[in-house]
């Protein structure tokens, strides 16, 4: 997920595909460029200490998940997860199922459901319970949703039918954007990349109904077949919205044609990983010159920000092309396109027929066989609309007091490990080292939940779900755009506290770890240090390393897009990241489907650095221990690596895996396990892997 330079892609993917596991055959690492010089070693493993033997479960690991028949030096993912993989099934309403993320989400979801159902049924309620209960209750009132039909969007559809020219397109796009229906493009507040203390407006490419531009432009058989399914899907949705069959088919053809033209002028996902290319600040006059056929003055007036004087445009070429498209496309086609985006965006709040038809596209993309139960969709909807209200009762019951200080301790240990690593690097000069350490010392972290809760000043009607959903969207647009030209709030959260996820924001230079992820199996007060560091410790290290990956490294300690590297050090850094790119580009997720090493580079660097830092921190935390624990026959080092492997056990459908490889900046979890471990000498030593085996290759990649 990303526009401008918003947070590095979260650790896990949400809805349409976050950290998704591979379920294809094991892959040996491809040949790599020559290994770089080794960096500072971790503390040595304890020697000669009294041994305490125990079971794996007592340290926080799962014996049943292990496949002891597998060779850990050939495919550690299979070794750590093979037992789980043999028994686990992907639920019908899911695209994938992971032992860690989904199991935690399942617990969190059940607790959120309990909170919301009690809130919806309570009599005398506090303001928080009243609002979240009313919103959830309206969502769960399926009879009322069915009775309302498509009436909640009738006015917008009528306006779409009245569009006659580019000015009319602009007028309706303005109304849709207020409701976060992103036809053509989107708008948001964003930090100025050259002055991170400033919040400015940003315009970004958008307006497609398929997940990525390449779905419209690729000419392989699978892409062609999916486009045909998509066009049929659009036609059926337009029929549900009231169009006659012939008109619906014609409208669908127009929609696909317009979206194909938008795809042609859109940047690729790899191009969008270049922060410099995403920074094009224009004043209003320059914006009008770039896209003269769009009514910008009326647009900014309509979204409530006529005072905006300058904007960042993530792609000048996109908006130049958009202007030409406005002039060249017939009004009837724009009517169809705008009506489609109204229906597509609001379908989850409409009757079952819309939900079911919307699911046909999701099923084609992900392989899911069942629509998620209504209560799950309503929990998600309430979280999206009122996240920091819903979080308040959640953290009271689901965020143990010891989790926050434990996470803070890990952040400190892992930060110290990174500092030691930087000081030991032989490819970095002293000046660049000092600037890296300055950035590290300025890095902040938010843990659990915000210090100050957001307030939501929109009315909730307990009998009108679609109305509430649109009101919530309008509130979030108003709240977001209201930040423009205001002082930056560095402590703002961009993810709700129940999220099983984490992120790093390079412009705020901070890491965020929600309460939702600080739970077993990632973290437990009952688990051994090695297991906690292999789980949540790797997450912390991953997010910290994002500050120094191929994108994060382009921002300085203050969050400004600034080249703080000397020329020679920058070249050495690119050589090392090139090694990682080549490694992952050689991995095959499914037969004939290789990973995109350029798209996944930042996440792969973060995985490698995060695991290495977590291992160093674990060794430091165990220094001076009076005894060593052997669990299920595994040493403490081996327990650390097993914890990492078992955090990523997962199954996914082939369709979802194909989607992930095409659009997601994360590698599938098989490679999030095997990839970084193959670059960590301590892993090969722990499992006594012979040099030259897949998990201990002759040449290894080292960045940090």
XYZ file of C-alpha atoms in Angstrom:
704
model
C 0.000 0.000 0.000
C 1.443 3.265 -0.798
C 1.248 6.730 -2.110
C 3.886 9.398 -1.754
C 6.123 7.985 0.970
C 3.612 6.748 3.422
C 4.570 3.978 5.827
C 6.665 1.186 4.449
C 4.278 -1.557 3.435
C 2.928 -3.056 6.638
C 4.462 -6.298 7.844
C 1.338 -8.224 6.911
C -1.163 -7.586 4.203
C -4.699 -6.929 5.220
C -7.877 -7.616 3.221
C -6.622 -8.160 -0.309
C -3.474 -9.900 0.531
C -0.915 -9.196 3.129
C 1.809 -11.484 4.302
C 0.672 -14.452 2.280
C 2.390 -17.796 2.355
C 3.568 -19.811 -0.578
C 2.439 -23.380 -0.908
C 4.414 -24.299 -4.000
C 7.360 -26.685 -4.065
C 10.499 -25.910 -2.094
C 12.911 -23.753 -4.008
C 16.671 -23.718 -3.674
C 18.214 -20.263 -3.501
C 19.486 -19.142 -6.922
C 23.173 -18.375 -7.481
C 24.086 -15.078 -5.868
C 26.696 -12.411 -6.448
C 29.832 -12.703 -4.358
C 29.207 -12.369 -0.629
C 29.955 -9.080 1.007
C 32.294 -8.748 3.940
C 30.895 -10.161 7.190
C 29.634 -7.668 9.741
C 29.806 -7.708 13.529
C 29.079 -11.170 14.965
C 26.390 -11.717 17.537
C 27.325 -12.619 21.082
C 28.608 -16.216 21.143
C 26.214 -18.966 22.141
C 26.482 -20.004 25.793
C 28.990 -22.787 26.330
C 29.365 -25.127 29.258
C 26.276 -23.954 31.101
C 24.021 -26.382 32.963
C 21.330 -27.725 30.621
C 17.638 -27.678 31.480
C 15.619 -29.992 29.255
C 11.950 -29.330 28.581
C 9.240 -29.664 25.942
C 8.840 -27.305 22.992
C 5.429 -26.181 24.196
C 6.929 -24.923 27.457
C 9.080 -22.383 25.601
C 6.295 -21.305 23.226
C 6.893 -23.527 20.180
C 4.626 -26.070 18.493
C 5.987 -29.612 18.211
C 3.036 -30.658 16.027
C 3.903 -28.015 13.440
C 7.363 -29.501 12.797
C 8.144 -32.010 10.062
C 11.107 -33.874 11.522
C 11.373 -35.961 8.349
C 12.389 -32.832 6.417
C 15.991 -31.690 6.206
C 16.327 -28.205 7.767
C 19.405 -27.560 5.616
C 17.430 -28.183 2.417
C 14.156 -26.404 3.203
C 13.787 -24.988 6.688
C 10.259 -23.758 6.008
C 9.125 -27.327 5.442
C 11.009 -28.478 8.536
C 9.464 -25.806 10.794
C 5.956 -25.906 9.308
C 5.498 -29.241 7.506
C 3.414 -30.828 10.261
C 1.094 -27.843 10.323
C 0.921 -27.680 6.511
C -0.144 -31.335 6.341
C -3.200 -30.703 8.527
C -4.206 -27.080 8.014
C -6.962 -26.092 5.606
C -7.771 -22.691 4.190
C -11.304 -21.727 5.306
C -13.726 -21.140 2.459
C -14.077 -17.439 3.261
C -10.315 -16.845 3.244
C -7.722 -16.551 0.474
C -5.023 -17.895 2.767
C -4.540 -19.097 6.310
C -1.512 -18.465 8.483
C -0.670 -20.097 11.775
C 0.331 -16.785 13.357
C -1.471 -13.831 11.769
C -4.802 -15.523 11.164
C -4.892 -17.332 14.491
C -4.331 -14.019 16.306
C -6.840 -12.277 14.043
C -9.351 -15.007 14.834
C -8.977 -14.365 18.585
C -9.051 -10.592 18.154
C -12.055 -10.816 15.845
C -13.974 -12.901 18.383
C -13.218 -10.375 21.131
C -14.249 -7.443 18.936
C -17.475 -9.271 18.098
C -18.200 -9.771 21.791
C -17.557 -6.096 22.506
C -19.760 -4.942 19.632
C -22.652 -7.290 20.306
C -22.733 -6.244 23.951
C -22.579 -2.602 22.897
C -25.404 -3.064 20.392
C -27.671 -4.710 22.976
C -26.880 -2.607 26.037
C -29.425 -0.192 27.442
C -27.686 2.594 29.348
C -24.444 2.969 27.466
C -21.417 5.219 27.618
C -20.822 7.346 24.477
C -18.203 4.959 23.059
C -20.401 1.879 23.402
C -23.413 3.755 22.091
C -21.694 4.800 18.884
C -19.901 1.547 18.044
C -22.986 -0.442 19.058
C -25.261 1.600 16.820
C -22.905 1.325 13.850
C -22.429 -2.424 14.240
C -26.119 -2.982 14.919
C -27.112 -1.148 11.739
C -24.633 -3.230 9.760
C -26.020 -6.458 11.222
C -29.622 -5.448 10.454
C -29.763 -7.273 7.150
C -33.537 -6.839 6.836
C -33.163 -3.047 6.922
C -30.327 -3.200 4.378
C -32.475 -5.305 2.051
C -35.442 -2.981 2.467
C -33.316 0.055 1.584
C -32.132 -1.589 -1.629
C -30.035 0.722 -3.817
C -31.801 3.862 -2.542
C -28.724 5.040 -0.541
C -26.818 5.539 -3.819
C -29.749 6.513 -6.063
C -28.867 10.203 -6.005
C -25.251 9.580 -7.014
C -26.336 7.249 -9.819
C -28.810 9.860 -11.079
C -26.043 12.459 -11.127
C -23.832 10.082 -13.102
C -26.551 9.768 -15.736
C -26.650 13.571 -16.086
C -22.932 14.011 -16.865
C -22.562 15.802 -20.203
C -18.976 17.103 -20.366
C -15.592 17.299 -18.600
C -16.962 19.892 -16.197
C -19.761 17.500 -15.237
C -17.250 14.667 -14.773
C -15.248 16.895 -12.458
C -18.301 17.914 -10.461
C -19.324 14.332 -9.751
C -15.745 13.170 -9.120
C -15.625 15.884 -6.459
C -18.746 14.517 -4.755
C -17.410 10.976 -4.953
C -14.032 11.935 -3.490
C -15.726 13.512 -0.494
C -17.085 9.999 0.137
C -13.729 8.317 -0.618
C -14.980 6.817 -3.866
C -11.755 7.223 -5.794
C -12.774 7.608 -9.427
C -9.879 8.750 -11.677
C -7.476 9.705 -8.868
C -7.367 10.272 -5.134
C -6.419 13.085 -2.783
C -4.897 12.958 0.691
C -2.807 14.932 3.103
C 0.881 14.089 3.013
C 4.130 15.325 4.455
C 6.215 17.398 2.084
C 9.063 15.051 1.183
C 11.551 17.912 1.183
C 10.245 19.410 4.449
C 8.703 16.731 6.636
C 7.408 19.300 9.125
C 4.901 20.511 6.504
C 1.623 18.789 5.609
C 0.469 19.419 2.042
C -2.132 18.035 -0.352
C -1.234 15.117 -2.588
C -2.865 13.808 -5.774
C -2.244 10.210 -6.769
C -3.213 7.878 -9.605
C -6.284 5.718 -8.968
C -9.587 4.825 -10.623
C -9.082 1.160 -11.562
C -11.436 -1.675 -10.659
C -8.805 -4.426 -10.972
C -5.911 -4.623 -8.476
C -3.156 -3.405 -10.792
C -2.510 -1.701 -14.140
C -0.882 -4.842 -15.513
C -4.161 -6.758 -15.356
C -5.376 -4.483 -18.155
C -2.186 -4.509 -20.212
C -0.748 -8.024 -20.020
C -1.545 -10.194 -23.018
C -1.105 -13.663 -21.488
C -4.105 -15.996 -21.521
C -4.783 -15.700 -17.773
C -4.917 -11.884 -17.938
C -7.198 -11.946 -20.973
C -9.539 -14.418 -19.286
C -9.659 -12.320 -16.115
C -10.441 -9.163 -18.104
C -13.331 -10.958 -19.768
C -14.643 -12.075 -16.361
C -14.262 -8.544 -15.065
C -16.272 -7.038 -17.917
C -19.055 -9.572 -17.358
C -18.969 -8.782 -13.643
C -19.295 -5.031 -14.297
C -22.298 -5.684 -16.552
C -24.039 -7.779 -13.887
C -23.428 -5.121 -11.245
C -24.842 -2.450 -13.530
C -27.932 -4.617 -14.025
C -28.366 -4.767 -10.260
C -28.124 -0.970 -10.183
C -31.061 -0.711 -12.602
C -29.618 -0.786 -16.139
C -31.265 -2.878 -18.840
C -29.234 -5.836 -20.111
C -28.057 -4.281 -23.379
C -27.233 -0.989 -21.689
C -25.373 -2.810 -18.916
C -23.188 -4.678 -21.428
C -22.410 -1.469 -23.292
C -21.622 0.282 -20.004
C -19.239 -2.512 -19.003
C -17.359 -2.193 -22.295
C -17.021 1.552 -21.721
C -15.766 0.994 -18.173
C -13.061 -1.440 -19.269
C -12.016 0.878 -22.086
C -11.628 3.895 -19.792
C -9.842 1.883 -17.123
C -7.478 0.452 -19.744
C -6.582 3.988 -20.807
C -5.986 4.901 -17.155
C -3.789 1.814 -16.768
C -1.655 2.884 -19.722
C -0.746 6.164 -18.028
C -0.343 4.713 -14.523
C 3.040 4.026 -12.998
C 4.039 0.434 -12.326
C 4.365 -0.766 -8.760
C 8.144 -0.887 -9.153
C 8.181 2.724 -10.403
C 6.130 3.680 -7.340
C 8.957 2.440 -5.117
C 11.078 5.416 -6.211
C 10.431 8.291 -3.754
C 12.141 10.856 -5.964
C 9.847 9.970 -8.857
C 6.799 10.388 -6.613
C 7.737 13.929 -5.613
C 6.489 16.558 -8.053
C 5.300 19.625 -6.165
C 3.129 22.001 -8.199
C 1.350 25.226 -7.407
C -2.284 25.585 -8.489
C -1.351 27.334 -11.739
C 1.078 24.567 -12.683
C -1.521 21.926 -11.814
C -4.072 23.632 -14.068
C -1.499 23.703 -16.848
C -0.696 20.000 -16.343
C -4.356 18.926 -16.529
C -6.262 21.858 -18.059
C -9.432 19.900 -18.818
C -10.210 19.130 -15.169
C -12.042 21.875 -13.184
C -9.533 22.230 -10.349
C -10.934 25.398 -8.764
C -14.392 23.858 -8.416
C -12.809 20.608 -7.187
C -10.872 22.167 -4.304
C -13.914 24.250 -3.411
C -16.107 21.152 -3.394
C -13.841 19.081 -1.148
C -13.719 21.932 1.347
C -10.155 23.104 0.718
C -10.294 26.098 -1.649
C -7.259 27.487 0.197
C -4.877 24.759 -1.031
C -2.037 26.558 -2.800
C 0.212 23.675 -3.811
C 0.027 19.916 -4.200
C 2.375 17.014 -4.634
C 1.522 15.038 -7.765
C 2.895 11.491 -7.705
C 2.881 11.268 -11.511
C 2.788 14.291 -13.798
C 2.409 11.967 -16.783
C -0.737 10.425 -15.259
C -2.501 13.769 -14.833
C -1.443 14.976 -18.263
C -2.929 11.796 -19.735
C -6.039 12.115 -17.605
C -6.698 15.561 -19.048
C -6.457 14.222 -22.592
C -8.775 11.347 -21.670
C -11.382 13.761 -20.313
C -11.455 15.553 -23.646
C -11.415 12.463 -25.864
C -14.003 10.252 -24.160
C -17.722 10.543 -24.943
C -20.053 11.619 -22.106
C -22.027 8.346 -22.188
C -18.843 6.422 -21.374
C -18.109 8.721 -18.440
C -21.647 8.167 -17.178
C -21.029 4.426 -17.132
C -17.578 4.717 -15.549
C -18.736 6.996 -12.739
C -21.861 4.938 -12.032
C -19.734 1.791 -11.910
C -17.379 3.263 -9.309
C -20.321 4.295 -7.171
C -21.716 0.754 -7.239
C -18.341 -0.951 -6.882
C -17.294 1.121 -3.889
C -20.570 0.949 -1.974
C -21.512 -2.688 -2.708
C -20.526 -3.948 0.794
C -23.218 -1.700 2.313
C -25.937 -2.701 -0.154
C -28.253 -5.746 -0.302
C -27.032 -9.324 -0.536
C -27.294 -9.426 -4.333
C -24.623 -6.702 -4.593
C -22.417 -8.379 -1.984
C -22.658 -11.742 -3.719
C -21.884 -10.309 -7.153
C -18.964 -8.319 -5.748
C -17.671 -11.589 -4.339
C -17.553 -13.201 -7.790
C -14.667 -10.905 -8.714
C -12.934 -11.450 -5.392
C -13.277 -15.204 -5.874
C -11.753 -15.001 -9.353
C -8.797 -13.070 -7.949
C -8.181 -15.027 -4.748
C -9.869 -18.420 -5.111
C -12.090 -17.878 -2.081
C -15.187 -20.061 -2.196
C -17.426 -18.373 0.379
C -18.461 -14.849 1.285
C -17.257 -13.953 4.761
C -20.025 -14.190 7.388
C -21.888 -10.945 7.915
C -20.667 -10.500 11.480
C -17.042 -10.587 10.333
C -17.730 -8.002 7.657
C -19.510 -5.817 10.192
C -16.634 -6.063 12.672
C -14.265 -4.928 9.903
C -16.596 -2.140 8.825
C -16.890 -0.815 12.378
C -13.128 -0.950 12.799
C -12.643 0.956 9.543
C -15.213 3.585 10.472
C -14.596 3.979 14.215
C -11.269 2.254 14.792
C -10.032 4.226 17.774
C -13.414 4.038 19.494
C -13.571 0.276 19.088
C -9.955 0.010 20.245
C -10.720 1.505 23.652
C -12.610 -1.484 25.096
C -10.369 -3.863 23.124
C -7.108 -2.773 24.734
C -8.674 -3.013 28.192
C -9.286 -6.735 27.723
C -6.645 -7.793 25.206
C -3.454 -5.840 25.848
C -1.706 -7.245 28.929
C 0.208 -4.705 30.992
C 3.522 -6.510 30.537
C 3.363 -6.386 26.718
C 4.315 -2.715 26.370
C 7.471 -2.719 28.557
C 8.540 -6.012 26.965
C 8.185 -4.517 23.479
C 10.056 -1.388 24.589
C 12.877 -3.553 25.926
C 13.135 -5.383 22.611
C 13.163 -2.119 20.661
C 16.063 -0.882 22.796
C 18.028 -4.123 22.434
C 17.472 -4.277 18.686
C 18.355 -0.596 18.278
C 21.562 -1.239 20.192
C 22.290 -4.208 17.932
C 21.829 -2.045 14.840
C 24.148 0.604 16.274
C 26.837 -2.036 16.882
C 26.313 -3.310 13.357
C 26.723 0.141 11.796
C 29.894 0.855 13.745
C 31.441 -2.412 12.534
C 30.724 -1.965 8.802
C 33.879 -1.868 6.706
C 32.096 -0.529 3.608
C 30.738 2.622 5.237
C 32.849 5.704 5.944
C 32.766 7.473 9.295
C 30.690 10.434 8.121
C 27.928 8.207 6.717
C 28.067 6.019 9.826
C 27.452 9.033 12.028
C 24.496 10.140 9.918
C 23.041 6.612 10.095
C 23.446 6.593 13.880
C 21.859 10.042 14.095
C 18.832 8.743 12.205
C 18.682 5.694 14.464
C 18.782 7.796 17.630
C 15.976 10.015 16.280
C 13.742 7.027 15.463
C 10.649 6.885 17.675
C 8.285 4.024 18.378
C 4.601 3.809 19.254
C 3.414 0.709 21.057
C -0.039 -0.662 21.811
C -2.397 2.258 21.240
C -2.403 6.078 20.914
C -1.836 8.313 23.912
C -4.726 10.459 22.683
C -7.813 8.904 21.101
C -9.353 10.258 17.924
C -12.887 11.664 18.151
C -15.490 10.930 15.473
C -17.916 13.797 14.936
C -20.497 12.248 12.642
C -23.926 10.939 13.433
C -24.681 7.215 13.402
C -28.209 6.081 12.514
C -28.957 2.705 14.167
C -31.275 1.820 11.268
C -29.302 2.937 8.186
C -26.044 1.090 7.503
C -25.220 2.496 4.062
C -25.894 6.029 5.285
C -23.509 5.437 8.201
C -20.810 3.988 5.972
C -20.933 7.003 3.655
C -20.986 9.389 6.629
C -17.911 7.673 8.073
C -16.112 8.031 4.758
C -16.973 11.708 4.534
C -15.693 12.197 8.074
C -12.367 10.524 7.292
C -11.919 12.645 4.179
C -12.713 15.808 6.125
C -10.403 14.791 8.968
C -7.548 13.863 6.623
C -7.726 16.982 4.460
C -8.085 19.084 7.595
C -4.447 18.283 8.417
C -3.200 20.246 5.397
C -1.189 23.317 6.462
C -1.502 22.288 10.136
C 1.438 21.319 12.384
C 2.490 17.695 11.886
C 1.294 15.219 14.504
C 4.216 12.791 14.668
C 2.299 10.572 17.098
C -0.633 9.959 14.752
C -1.529 6.293 14.215
C -2.237 5.066 10.675
C -3.441 1.628 11.755
C -6.038 0.700 14.368
C -4.757 -0.866 17.620
C -6.477 -4.273 17.105
C -4.542 -4.742 13.821
C -2.286 -7.804 13.631
C 0.360 -5.805 11.842
C 3.123 -3.213 12.232
C 4.715 -0.481 10.121
C 7.526 2.038 9.773
C 6.904 5.567 8.475
C 10.063 7.076 6.932
C 8.840 10.659 7.089
C 7.835 10.501 10.722
C 10.849 8.245 11.301
C 8.883 6.078 13.684
C 7.819 2.469 14.120
C 4.314 1.444 15.204
C 3.412 -1.841 16.904
C -0.346 -2.157 17.569
C -1.722 -4.078 20.525
C -3.167 -6.624 18.097
C 0.205 -8.122 17.148
C 1.755 -8.163 20.634
C 0.176 -11.525 21.402
C 1.044 -15.235 21.086
C 2.601 -16.691 19.050
C 4.498 -13.467 18.284
C 4.893 -12.532 21.931
C 4.017 -14.140 25.239
C 5.308 -13.485 28.740
C 5.403 -17.275 29.116
C 7.655 -17.857 26.100
C 11.435 -18.124 26.207
C 13.570 -15.131 25.228
C 14.765 -16.923 22.096
C 11.186 -17.615 21.008
C 9.940 -14.083 21.663
C 12.883 -12.601 19.780
C 12.352 -14.997 16.866
C 8.714 -13.858 16.770
C 8.024 -10.245 17.758
C 11.754 -9.459 17.852
C 12.021 -10.126 14.143
C 8.980 -7.864 13.606
C 10.693 -5.042 15.510
C 13.948 -5.563 13.618
C 12.065 -5.678 10.318
C 10.402 -2.312 10.923
C 13.610 -0.712 12.158
C 15.491 -1.929 9.075
C 12.858 -0.274 6.855
C 14.429 3.002 7.903
C 17.551 1.869 6.079
C 16.224 -0.214 3.189
C 16.493 0.908 -0.444
C 13.631 3.406 0.038
C 13.889 4.349 3.710
C 17.598 5.050 3.290
C 16.709 7.986 1.035
C 15.178 9.864 3.996
C 17.231 11.521 6.718
C 16.753 11.622 10.478
C 14.129 14.363 10.151
C 12.132 12.484 7.514
C 13.268 14.609 4.578
C 14.073 13.164 1.165
C 17.798 13.806 1.370
C 20.877 12.033 0.028
C 22.952 11.598 3.195
C 25.244 8.947 1.733
C 28.720 9.583 0.366
C 29.096 8.589 -3.290
C 31.273 5.513 -2.702
C 29.168 4.262 0.224
C 25.998 4.662 -1.823
C 27.498 2.553 -4.602
C 28.523 -0.134 -2.108
C 25.029 -0.141 -0.638
C 23.474 -0.615 -4.083
C 25.806 -3.559 -4.743
C 24.556 -5.232 -1.583
C 20.903 -4.567 -2.301
C 21.483 -5.868 -5.835
C 22.550 -9.162 -4.310
C 19.208 -9.414 -2.460
C 17.280 -8.476 -5.598
C 19.005 -11.228 -7.580
C 18.423 -13.801 -4.841
C 14.669 -13.283 -4.646
C 14.206 -12.860 -8.399
C 15.342 -16.460 -8.722
C 12.684 -17.866 -6.403
C 9.693 -19.579 -8.021
C 6.390 -19.346 -6.138
C 4.532 -21.619 -8.576
C 5.809 -23.354 -11.715
C 6.735 -20.558 -14.124
C 5.855 -17.811 -11.609
C 8.971 -16.096 -10.248
C 9.098 -13.370 -7.643
C 9.757 -9.776 -8.675
C 12.984 -8.970 -6.832
C 12.635 -5.252 -7.583
C 9.084 -5.020 -6.229
C 9.893 -6.964 -3.052
C 13.372 -5.535 -2.449
C 12.530 -3.248 0.486
C 10.615 -5.950 2.358
C 13.315 -8.539 1.697
C 16.027 -6.211 3.017
C 13.868 -5.602 6.098
C 13.348 -9.350 6.615
C 17.072 -10.050 6.354
C 18.058 -7.147 8.592
C 15.230 -7.757 11.032
C 16.091 -11.401 11.582
C 19.789 -10.653 11.967
C 19.164 -7.850 14.479
C 16.678 -9.948 16.465
C 19.228 -12.765 16.680
C 21.917 -10.367 17.912
C 19.496 -8.938 20.477
C 18.487 -12.412 21.679
C 22.137 -13.342 22.205
C 22.766 -10.087 24.090
C 19.717 -10.635 26.319
C 20.883 -14.168 27.156
C 24.455 -13.100 27.925
C 25.292 -14.040 31.494
C 22.487 -16.626 31.755
C 22.981 -19.184 34.520
C 21.697 -22.081 32.420
C 20.725 -23.017 28.895
C 17.422 -24.575 27.879
C 17.115 -27.457 25.439
C 13.506 -27.873 24.347
C 12.414 -30.953 22.425
C 16.071 -31.561 21.631
C 16.569 -28.059 20.184
C 19.174 -25.599 21.486
C 18.250 -22.002 22.232
C 19.673 -20.846 18.877
C 17.581 -23.462 17.116
C 14.529 -22.379 19.103
C 15.023 -18.823 17.836
C 15.023 -19.990 14.219
C 12.055 -22.303 14.786
C 10.089 -19.381 16.265
C 10.809 -17.364 13.139
C 9.797 -20.234 10.855
C 6.604 -21.061 12.731
C 5.511 -17.414 12.735
C 5.152 -17.706 8.937
C 3.557 -21.158 8.544
C 0.728 -20.758 6.072
C -1.337 -22.068 3.188
C -2.827 -20.108 0.348
C -4.802 -20.669 -2.794
C -2.956 -20.579 -6.114
C -5.083 -17.670 -7.361
C -4.198 -15.597 -4.304
C -0.532 -16.475 -4.651
C -0.535 -15.264 -8.257
C -2.192 -12.047 -7.165
C 0.327 -11.580 -4.373
C 3.335 -12.069 -6.621
C 1.946 -9.501 -9.056
C 0.932 -6.739 -6.665
C 2.421 -7.232 -3.204
C 5.764 -5.848 -2.011
C 6.204 -8.792 0.377
C 7.616 -12.160 -0.631
C 5.486 -15.223 0.075
C 6.282 -16.564 3.548
C 8.176 -19.662 2.381
C 10.760 -17.215 1.110
C 10.412 -14.889 4.098
C 11.688 -17.865 6.090
C 14.211 -19.523 3.784
C 15.445 -16.343 2.078
C 16.871 -14.463 5.083
C 17.998 -17.639 6.871
C 20.111 -18.620 3.854
C 22.006 -15.354 4.397
C 22.596 -15.836 8.117
C 25.741 -17.883 8.943
C 24.497 -18.486 12.479
C 21.585 -20.496 11.093
C 23.866 -22.890 9.229
C 26.000 -23.259 12.335
C 22.989 -23.896 14.579
C 21.691 -26.728 12.391
C 25.146 -27.929 11.293
C 24.376 -27.408 7.611
C 27.186 -28.305 5.247
C 28.554 -25.440 3.133
C 26.928 -25.378 -0.290
C 23.559 -26.717 0.873
C 20.480 -24.614 -0.012
C 20.214 -23.128 3.487
C 23.980 -22.479 3.732
C 25.016 -21.351 0.248
C 28.601 -20.492 -0.603
C 27.727 -16.875 -1.338
C 25.462 -14.924 1.012
C 23.904 -11.456 0.772
C 24.639 -8.932 3.502
C 23.184 -5.429 3.594
C 23.052 -4.511 7.275
